[in-house]
Short mmCIF file of C-alpha atoms in Angstrom, two decimals:
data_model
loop_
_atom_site.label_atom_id
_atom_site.label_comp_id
_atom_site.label_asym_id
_atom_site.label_seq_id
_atom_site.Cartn_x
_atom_site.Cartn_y
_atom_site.Cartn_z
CA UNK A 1 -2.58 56.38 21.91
CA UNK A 2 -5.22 57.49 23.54
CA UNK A 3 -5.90 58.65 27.14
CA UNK A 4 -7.18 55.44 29.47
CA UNK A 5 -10.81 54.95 29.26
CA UNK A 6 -11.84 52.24 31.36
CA UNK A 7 -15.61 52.71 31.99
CA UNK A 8 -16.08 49.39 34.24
CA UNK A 9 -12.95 47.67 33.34
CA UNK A 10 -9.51 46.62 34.42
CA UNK A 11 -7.46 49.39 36.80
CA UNK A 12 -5.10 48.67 34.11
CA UNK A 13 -4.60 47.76 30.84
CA UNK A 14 -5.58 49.27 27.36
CA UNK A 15 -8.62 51.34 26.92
CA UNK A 16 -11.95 50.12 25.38
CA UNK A 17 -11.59 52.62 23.11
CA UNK A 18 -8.66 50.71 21.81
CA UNK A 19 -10.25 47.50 21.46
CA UNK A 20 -13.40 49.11 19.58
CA UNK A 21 -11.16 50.45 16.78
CA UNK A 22 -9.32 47.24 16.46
CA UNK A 23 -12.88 45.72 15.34
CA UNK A 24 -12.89 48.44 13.09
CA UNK A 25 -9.70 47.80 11.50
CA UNK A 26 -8.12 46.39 8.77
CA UNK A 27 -5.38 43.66 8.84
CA UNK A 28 -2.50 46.67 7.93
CA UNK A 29 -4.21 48.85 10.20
CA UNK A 30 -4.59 45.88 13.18
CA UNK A 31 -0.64 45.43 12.74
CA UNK A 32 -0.09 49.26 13.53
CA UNK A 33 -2.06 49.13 16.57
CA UNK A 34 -0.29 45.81 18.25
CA UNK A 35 2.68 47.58 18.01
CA UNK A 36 1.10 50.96 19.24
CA UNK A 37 -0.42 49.54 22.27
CA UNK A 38 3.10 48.50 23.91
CA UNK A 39 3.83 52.10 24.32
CA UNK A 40 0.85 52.62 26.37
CA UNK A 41 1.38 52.92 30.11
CA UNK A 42 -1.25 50.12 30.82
CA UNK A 43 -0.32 47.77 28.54
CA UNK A 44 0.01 44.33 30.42
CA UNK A 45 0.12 40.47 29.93
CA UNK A 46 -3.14 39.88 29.92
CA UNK A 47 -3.16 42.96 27.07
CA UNK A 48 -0.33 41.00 25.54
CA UNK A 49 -2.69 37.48 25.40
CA UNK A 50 -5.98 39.44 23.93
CA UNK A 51 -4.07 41.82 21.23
CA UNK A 52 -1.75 38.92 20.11
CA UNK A 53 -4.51 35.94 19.95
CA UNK A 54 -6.39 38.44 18.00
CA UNK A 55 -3.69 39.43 15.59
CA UNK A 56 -2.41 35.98 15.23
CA UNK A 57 -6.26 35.10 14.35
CA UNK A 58 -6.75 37.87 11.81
CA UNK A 59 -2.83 37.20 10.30
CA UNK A 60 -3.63 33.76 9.84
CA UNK A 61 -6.76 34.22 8.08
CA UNK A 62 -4.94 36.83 5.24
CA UNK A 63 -2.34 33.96 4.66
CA UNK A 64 0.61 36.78 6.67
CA UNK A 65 1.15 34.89 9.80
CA UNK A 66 4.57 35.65 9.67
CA UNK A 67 4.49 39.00 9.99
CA UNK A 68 3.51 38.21 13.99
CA UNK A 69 7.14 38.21 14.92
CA UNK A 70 8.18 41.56 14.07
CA UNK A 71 4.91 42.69 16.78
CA UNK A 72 6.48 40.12 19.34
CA UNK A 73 10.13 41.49 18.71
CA UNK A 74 8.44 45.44 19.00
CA UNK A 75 6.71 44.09 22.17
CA UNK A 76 10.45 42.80 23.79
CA UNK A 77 11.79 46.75 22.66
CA UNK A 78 9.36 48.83 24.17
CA UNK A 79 7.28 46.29 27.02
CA UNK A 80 10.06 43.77 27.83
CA UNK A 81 8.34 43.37 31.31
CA UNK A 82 4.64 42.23 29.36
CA UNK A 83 6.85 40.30 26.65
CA UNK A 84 8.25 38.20 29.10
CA UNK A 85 5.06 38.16 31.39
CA UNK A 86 3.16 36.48 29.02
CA UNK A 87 3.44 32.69 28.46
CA UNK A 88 1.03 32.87 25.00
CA UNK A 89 4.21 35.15 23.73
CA UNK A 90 6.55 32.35 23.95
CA UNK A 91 4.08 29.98 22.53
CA UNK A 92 3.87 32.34 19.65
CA UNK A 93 7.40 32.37 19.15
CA UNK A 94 7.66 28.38 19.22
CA UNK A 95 5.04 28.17 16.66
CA UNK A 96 6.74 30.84 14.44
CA UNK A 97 9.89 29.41 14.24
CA UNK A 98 8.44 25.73 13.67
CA UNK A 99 6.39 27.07 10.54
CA UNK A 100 9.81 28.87 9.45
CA UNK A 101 12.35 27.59 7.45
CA UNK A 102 15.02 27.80 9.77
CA UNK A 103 13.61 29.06 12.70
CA UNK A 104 15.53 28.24 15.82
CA UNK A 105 13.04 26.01 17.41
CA UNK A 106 15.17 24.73 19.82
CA UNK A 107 15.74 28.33 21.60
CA UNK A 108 12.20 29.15 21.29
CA UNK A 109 11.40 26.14 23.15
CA UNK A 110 13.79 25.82 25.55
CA UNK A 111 13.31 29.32 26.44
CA UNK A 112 9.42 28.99 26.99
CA UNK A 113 10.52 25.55 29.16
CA UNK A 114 12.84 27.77 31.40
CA UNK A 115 10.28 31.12 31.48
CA UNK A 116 7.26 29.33 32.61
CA UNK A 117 7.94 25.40 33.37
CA UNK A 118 4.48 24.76 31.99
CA UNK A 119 3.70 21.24 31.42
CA UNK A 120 1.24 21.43 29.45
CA UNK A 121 2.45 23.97 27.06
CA UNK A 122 6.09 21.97 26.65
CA UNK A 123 4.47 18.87 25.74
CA UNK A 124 2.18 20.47 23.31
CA UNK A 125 4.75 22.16 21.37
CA UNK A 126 7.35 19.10 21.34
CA UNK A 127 4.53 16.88 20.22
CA UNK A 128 4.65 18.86 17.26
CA UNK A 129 8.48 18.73 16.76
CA UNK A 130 8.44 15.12 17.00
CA UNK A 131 5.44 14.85 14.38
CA UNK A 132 8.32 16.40 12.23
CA UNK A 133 11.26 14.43 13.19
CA UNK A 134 12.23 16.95 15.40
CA UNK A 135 13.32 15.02 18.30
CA UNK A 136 16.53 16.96 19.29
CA UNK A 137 14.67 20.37 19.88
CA UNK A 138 11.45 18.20 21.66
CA UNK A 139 14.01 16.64 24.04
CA UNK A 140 15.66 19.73 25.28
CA UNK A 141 12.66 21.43 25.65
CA UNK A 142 11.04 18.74 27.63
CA UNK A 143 14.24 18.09 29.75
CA UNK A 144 14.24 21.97 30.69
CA UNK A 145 10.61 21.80 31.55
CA UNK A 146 11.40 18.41 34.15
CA UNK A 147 12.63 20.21 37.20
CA UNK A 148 9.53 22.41 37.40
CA UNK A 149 6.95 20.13 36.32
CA UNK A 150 8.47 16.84 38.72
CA UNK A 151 8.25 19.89 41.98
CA UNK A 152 4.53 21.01 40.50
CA UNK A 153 1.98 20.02 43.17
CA UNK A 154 -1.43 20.85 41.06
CA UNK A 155 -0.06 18.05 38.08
CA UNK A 156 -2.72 14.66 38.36
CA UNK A 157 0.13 11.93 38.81
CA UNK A 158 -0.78 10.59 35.27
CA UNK A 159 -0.27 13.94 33.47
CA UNK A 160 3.49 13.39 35.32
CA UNK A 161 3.82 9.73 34.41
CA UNK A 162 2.55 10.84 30.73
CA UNK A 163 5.39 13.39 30.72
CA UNK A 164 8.10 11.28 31.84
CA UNK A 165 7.05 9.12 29.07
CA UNK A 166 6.87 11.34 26.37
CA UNK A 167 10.14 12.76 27.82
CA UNK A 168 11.88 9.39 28.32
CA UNK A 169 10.88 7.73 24.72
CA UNK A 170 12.42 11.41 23.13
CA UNK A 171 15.20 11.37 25.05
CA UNK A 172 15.41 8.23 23.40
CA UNK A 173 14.96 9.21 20.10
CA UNK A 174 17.05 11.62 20.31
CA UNK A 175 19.96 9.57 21.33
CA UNK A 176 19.36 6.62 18.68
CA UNK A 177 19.26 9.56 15.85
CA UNK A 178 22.81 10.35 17.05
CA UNK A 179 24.10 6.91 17.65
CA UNK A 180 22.20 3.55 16.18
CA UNK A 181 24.11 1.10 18.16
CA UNK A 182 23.32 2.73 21.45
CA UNK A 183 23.08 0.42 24.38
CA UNK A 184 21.40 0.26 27.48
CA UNK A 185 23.53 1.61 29.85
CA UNK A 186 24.21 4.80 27.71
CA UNK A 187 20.55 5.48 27.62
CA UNK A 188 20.24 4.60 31.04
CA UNK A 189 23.13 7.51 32.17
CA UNK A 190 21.02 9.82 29.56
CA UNK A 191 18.00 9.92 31.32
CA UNK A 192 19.73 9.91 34.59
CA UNK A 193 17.58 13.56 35.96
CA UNK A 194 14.65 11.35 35.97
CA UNK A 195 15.65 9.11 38.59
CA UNK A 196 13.04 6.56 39.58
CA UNK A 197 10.26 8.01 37.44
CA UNK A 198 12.32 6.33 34.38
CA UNK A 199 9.14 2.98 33.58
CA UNK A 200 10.17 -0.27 34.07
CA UNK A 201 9.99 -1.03 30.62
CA UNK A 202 12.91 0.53 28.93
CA UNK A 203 15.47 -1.80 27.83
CA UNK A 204 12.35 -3.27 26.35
CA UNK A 205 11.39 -0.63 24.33
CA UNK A 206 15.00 0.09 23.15
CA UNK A 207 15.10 -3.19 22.09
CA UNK A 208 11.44 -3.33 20.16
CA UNK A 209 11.63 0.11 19.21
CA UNK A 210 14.81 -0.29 16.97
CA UNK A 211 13.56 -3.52 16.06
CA UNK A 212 16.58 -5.06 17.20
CA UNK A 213 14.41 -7.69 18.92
CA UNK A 214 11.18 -9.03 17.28
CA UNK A 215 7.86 -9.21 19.33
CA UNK A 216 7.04 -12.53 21.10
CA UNK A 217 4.68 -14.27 18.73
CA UNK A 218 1.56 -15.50 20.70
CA UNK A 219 -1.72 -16.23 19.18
CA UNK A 220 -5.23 -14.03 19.16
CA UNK A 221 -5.92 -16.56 21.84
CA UNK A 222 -2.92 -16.58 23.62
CA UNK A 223 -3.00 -12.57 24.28
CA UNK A 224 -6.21 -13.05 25.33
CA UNK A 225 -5.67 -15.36 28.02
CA UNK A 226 -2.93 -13.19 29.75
CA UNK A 227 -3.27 -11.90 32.94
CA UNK A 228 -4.29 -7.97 33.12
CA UNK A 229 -0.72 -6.72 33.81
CA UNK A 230 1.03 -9.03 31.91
CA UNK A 231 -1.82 -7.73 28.51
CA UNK A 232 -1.22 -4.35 29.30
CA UNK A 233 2.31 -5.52 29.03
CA UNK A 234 2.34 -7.50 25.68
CA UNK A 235 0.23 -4.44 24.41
CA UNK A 236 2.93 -2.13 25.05
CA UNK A 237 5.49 -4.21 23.72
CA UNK A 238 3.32 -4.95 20.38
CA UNK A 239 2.98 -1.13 19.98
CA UNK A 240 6.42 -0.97 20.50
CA UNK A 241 7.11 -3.23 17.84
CA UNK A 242 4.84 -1.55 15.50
CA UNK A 243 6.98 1.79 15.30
CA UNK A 244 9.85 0.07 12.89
CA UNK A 245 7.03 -0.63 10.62
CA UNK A 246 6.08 2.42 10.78
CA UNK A 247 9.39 4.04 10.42
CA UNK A 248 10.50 1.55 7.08
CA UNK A 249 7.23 1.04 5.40
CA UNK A 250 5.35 4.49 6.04
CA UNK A 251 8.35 6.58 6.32
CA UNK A 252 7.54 8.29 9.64
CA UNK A 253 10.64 9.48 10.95
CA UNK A 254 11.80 9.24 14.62
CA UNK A 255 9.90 10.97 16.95
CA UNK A 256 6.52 10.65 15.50
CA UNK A 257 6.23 7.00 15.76
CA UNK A 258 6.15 7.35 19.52
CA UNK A 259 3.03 9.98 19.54
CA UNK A 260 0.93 6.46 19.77
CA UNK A 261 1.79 6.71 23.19
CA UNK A 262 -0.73 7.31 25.37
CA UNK A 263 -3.22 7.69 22.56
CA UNK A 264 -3.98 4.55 20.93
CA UNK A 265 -3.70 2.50 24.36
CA UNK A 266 -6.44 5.40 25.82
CA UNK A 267 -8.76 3.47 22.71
CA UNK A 268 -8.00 0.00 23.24
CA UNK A 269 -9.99 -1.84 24.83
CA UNK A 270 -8.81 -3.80 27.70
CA UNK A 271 -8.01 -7.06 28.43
CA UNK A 272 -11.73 -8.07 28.78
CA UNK A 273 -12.86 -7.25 25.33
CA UNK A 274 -16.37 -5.61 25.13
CA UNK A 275 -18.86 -6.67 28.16
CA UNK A 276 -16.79 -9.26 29.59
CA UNK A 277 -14.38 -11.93 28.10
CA UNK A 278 -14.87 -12.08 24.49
CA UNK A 279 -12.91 -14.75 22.20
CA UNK A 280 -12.26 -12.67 19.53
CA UNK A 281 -9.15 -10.89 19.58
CA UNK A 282 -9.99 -8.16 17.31
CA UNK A 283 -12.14 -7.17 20.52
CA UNK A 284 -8.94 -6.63 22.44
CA UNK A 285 -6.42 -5.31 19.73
CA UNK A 286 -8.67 -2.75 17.89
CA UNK A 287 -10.89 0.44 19.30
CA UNK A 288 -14.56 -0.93 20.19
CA UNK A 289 -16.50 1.28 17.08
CA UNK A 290 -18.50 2.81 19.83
CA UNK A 291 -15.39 4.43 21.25
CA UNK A 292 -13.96 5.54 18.26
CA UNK A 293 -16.66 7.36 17.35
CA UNK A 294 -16.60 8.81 21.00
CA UNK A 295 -13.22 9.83 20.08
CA UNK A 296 -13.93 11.59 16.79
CA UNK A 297 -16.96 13.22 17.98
CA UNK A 298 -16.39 13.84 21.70
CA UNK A 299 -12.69 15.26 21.97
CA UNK A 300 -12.41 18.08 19.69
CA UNK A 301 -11.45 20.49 22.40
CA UNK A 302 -8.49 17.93 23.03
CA UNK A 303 -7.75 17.31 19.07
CA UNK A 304 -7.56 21.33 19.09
CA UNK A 305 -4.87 20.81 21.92
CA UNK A 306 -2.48 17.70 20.40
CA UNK A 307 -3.59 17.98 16.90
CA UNK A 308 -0.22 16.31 16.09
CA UNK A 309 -1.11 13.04 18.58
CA UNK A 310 -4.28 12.92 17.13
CA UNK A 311 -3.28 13.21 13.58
CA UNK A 312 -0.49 10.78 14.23
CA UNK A 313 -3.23 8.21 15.94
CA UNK A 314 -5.61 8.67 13.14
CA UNK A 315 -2.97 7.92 10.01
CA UNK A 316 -1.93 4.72 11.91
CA UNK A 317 -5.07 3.11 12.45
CA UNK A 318 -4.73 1.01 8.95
CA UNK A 319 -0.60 0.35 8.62
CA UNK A 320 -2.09 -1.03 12.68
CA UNK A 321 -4.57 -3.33 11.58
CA UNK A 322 -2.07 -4.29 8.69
CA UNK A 323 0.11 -5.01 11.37
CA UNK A 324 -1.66 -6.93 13.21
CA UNK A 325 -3.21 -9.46 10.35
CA UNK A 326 1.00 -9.78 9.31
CA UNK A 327 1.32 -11.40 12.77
CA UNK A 328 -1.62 -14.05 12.80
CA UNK A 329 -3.30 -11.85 15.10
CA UNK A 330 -6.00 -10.78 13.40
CA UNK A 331 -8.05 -12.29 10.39
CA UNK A 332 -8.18 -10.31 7.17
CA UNK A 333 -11.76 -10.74 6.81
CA UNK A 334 -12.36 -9.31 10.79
CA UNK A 335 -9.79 -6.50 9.94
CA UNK A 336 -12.04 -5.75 6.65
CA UNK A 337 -15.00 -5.21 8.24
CA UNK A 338 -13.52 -3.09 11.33
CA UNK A 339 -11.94 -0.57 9.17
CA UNK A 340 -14.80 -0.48 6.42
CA UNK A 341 -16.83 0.98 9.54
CA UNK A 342 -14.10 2.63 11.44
CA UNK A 343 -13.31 4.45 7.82
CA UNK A 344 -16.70 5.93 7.62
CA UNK A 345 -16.50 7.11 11.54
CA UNK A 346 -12.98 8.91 10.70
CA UNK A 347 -13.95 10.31 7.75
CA UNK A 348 -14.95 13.38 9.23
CA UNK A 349 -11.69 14.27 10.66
CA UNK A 350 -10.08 16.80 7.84
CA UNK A 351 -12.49 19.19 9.09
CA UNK A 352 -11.81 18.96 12.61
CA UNK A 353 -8.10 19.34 11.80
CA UNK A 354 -8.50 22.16 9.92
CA UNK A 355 -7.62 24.41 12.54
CA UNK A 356 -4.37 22.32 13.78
CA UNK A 357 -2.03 25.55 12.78
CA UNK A 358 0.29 23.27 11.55
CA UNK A 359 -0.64 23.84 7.33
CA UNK A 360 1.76 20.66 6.43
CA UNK A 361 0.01 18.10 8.95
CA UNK A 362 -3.39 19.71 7.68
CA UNK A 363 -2.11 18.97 4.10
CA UNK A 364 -1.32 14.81 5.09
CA UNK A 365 -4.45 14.30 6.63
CA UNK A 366 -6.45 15.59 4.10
CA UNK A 367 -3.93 13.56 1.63
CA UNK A 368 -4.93 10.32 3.56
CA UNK A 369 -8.78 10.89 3.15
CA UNK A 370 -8.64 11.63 -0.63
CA UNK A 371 -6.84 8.13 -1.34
CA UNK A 372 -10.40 6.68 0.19
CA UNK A 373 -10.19 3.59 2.63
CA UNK A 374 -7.64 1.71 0.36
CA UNK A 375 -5.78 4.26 -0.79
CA UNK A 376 -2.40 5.75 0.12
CA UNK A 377 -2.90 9.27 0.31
#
């Protein structure tokens, strides 16, 4: 390794000089140097961010990403103090062992929750166990994260509520996977270290969730005429009853049924309809086209976040609107014409999720474009 040659730069850290051969490298040769530069005496986190991001970047692109973790694992030898310094390193190492057959995910994540308490980073990464079923590894991860993110003073009170619930409807999950017949007051005793943050609404969704109970039938008009916290109410609880469906007739396993939450109730309209009472339901229960389209076009930094919630919201749009005609809510020729347009404003998606990281979820979303708007993947 060179001698430090900073010329304007950090106090510490790697040289330029390092930096301008790694532009000049090859993917062999890039590999050499990551594990080079943790013998150098400046090497620090924010070295440890820039080398790695740029190694993952170039690994990923020769089809080797693998080949990351024996860097990370040179990194803990020889800079233990950078390894665990750096939150992008335990990131790294959740990702790796959710990609590997194998992998102990549950460690990886539970040992990012404890290092760094990061809320955003813990719900990121369980959102993509619980696209996979995952739900054991998601819930410990996000109940090791709770103690730090419930004391964190710069969290907006809806990034904690959204927590809670992610954390609450997992904990949830992860308790009916174990035990089908679980009851109220077990579930209640689970979720005990949340206290008072636990919603109002659970025995509700236990009991809509596992289907045990059916959804109050109402008519279009009917949900309409509800007052605003009593909709935002009956919405829930239809969502809610929508995840068996999607459990028995789309085969989504436990865990990913419940990334709808917040999502699809951040695109439905409210209780109002479009410009003031409207009395067509399909105003209510499906996204306004104008939004949708907002959505596709105008959160790409935030589908590059939760590509999982995102791909999740995007294959249930149709097995929703199905839903919904199955209950007399919705006409079939309404639903028709929504999702002939909302299928030509989605369409672009595959492209925008082409950079999820996750090749599998990639794989089903390109899947559910090829089958066309009636197709099945």
């Amino acid at each position: 390794m060179e001698t430090e040659e900073q010329e304007g730069g950090r106090a510490e850290g790697l040289p330029l000089s390092f930096y301008a051969r790694w532009d000049a490298s090859t993917v062999d040769e890039k590999l050499a140097l990551a594990r080079e530069a943790a013998s150098h005496p400046g090497f620090d986190a924010e070295d440890a961010f820039e080398v790695g991001g740029r190694l993952e970047e170039a690994l990923e692109e020769a089809g080797r990403h693998a080949e990351l973790e024996a860097v990370l694992d040179e990194w803990r030898r020889r800079a233990p103090r950078v390894h665990d310094a750096e939150p992008a390193v335990y990131t790294w190492r959740v990702e790796l062992a959710l990609r590997r057959p194998g992998g102990d995910v549950k460690g990886a994540l539970v040992a990012l929750a404890r290092r760094t308490g990061d809320c955003a980073l813990v719900t990121r990464l369980a959102e993509w166990c619980l696209y996979r079923g995952r739900v054991e590894e998601a819930w410990a991860g996000l109940r090791e994260a709770w103690p730090r993110v419930r004391e964190d003073e710069s969290l907006p009170e809806w990034t904690r509520v959204d927590y809670v619930t992610r954390a609450v409807l997992t904990g949830m999950d992860a308790a009916l996977f174990r035990e089908p017949a679980l009851g109220e007051p077990v579930l209640a005793s689970l979720l005990a270290p949340f206290e008072r943050a636990v919603p109002h609404w659970l025995g509700e969704a236990l009991a809509l969730r596992t289907g045990r109970e059916a959804w109050r039938r109402r008519s279009g008009h009917e949900v309409l005429a509800l007052p605003v916290e009593r909709f935002i109410d009956a919405q829930r609880a239809l969502v809610m009853s929508f995840e068996p469906e999607l459990r028995l007739r789309q085969g989504w396993p436990w865990g990913r049924t419940q990334l709808l939450f917040p999502e699809l109730f951040h695109l439905l309209p409210g209780p109002y309809g479009e410009g003031g009472r409207d009395p067509r339901p399909e105003h209510v229960l499906l996204p306004v086209l104008r939004d949708l389209e907002q959505w596709v076009w105008g959160q790409a930094e935030e589908r590059a976040l939760h590509p999982h919630v995102h791909a999740a919201l995007t294959l249930s749009l149709r097995p929703w609107g199905e839903y919904l005609c199955g209950l007399g809510l919705l006409g079939a020729e309404a639903w028709a014409d929504w999702w002939a347009a909302a299928w030509e404003v989605l369409a672009v998606l595959p492209e925008q999720f082409a950079t999820a990281g996750d090749g599998p979820l990639v794989d089903e979303v390109h899947r559910f474009f090829r089958g066309g708007a009636h197709g099945h993947g």
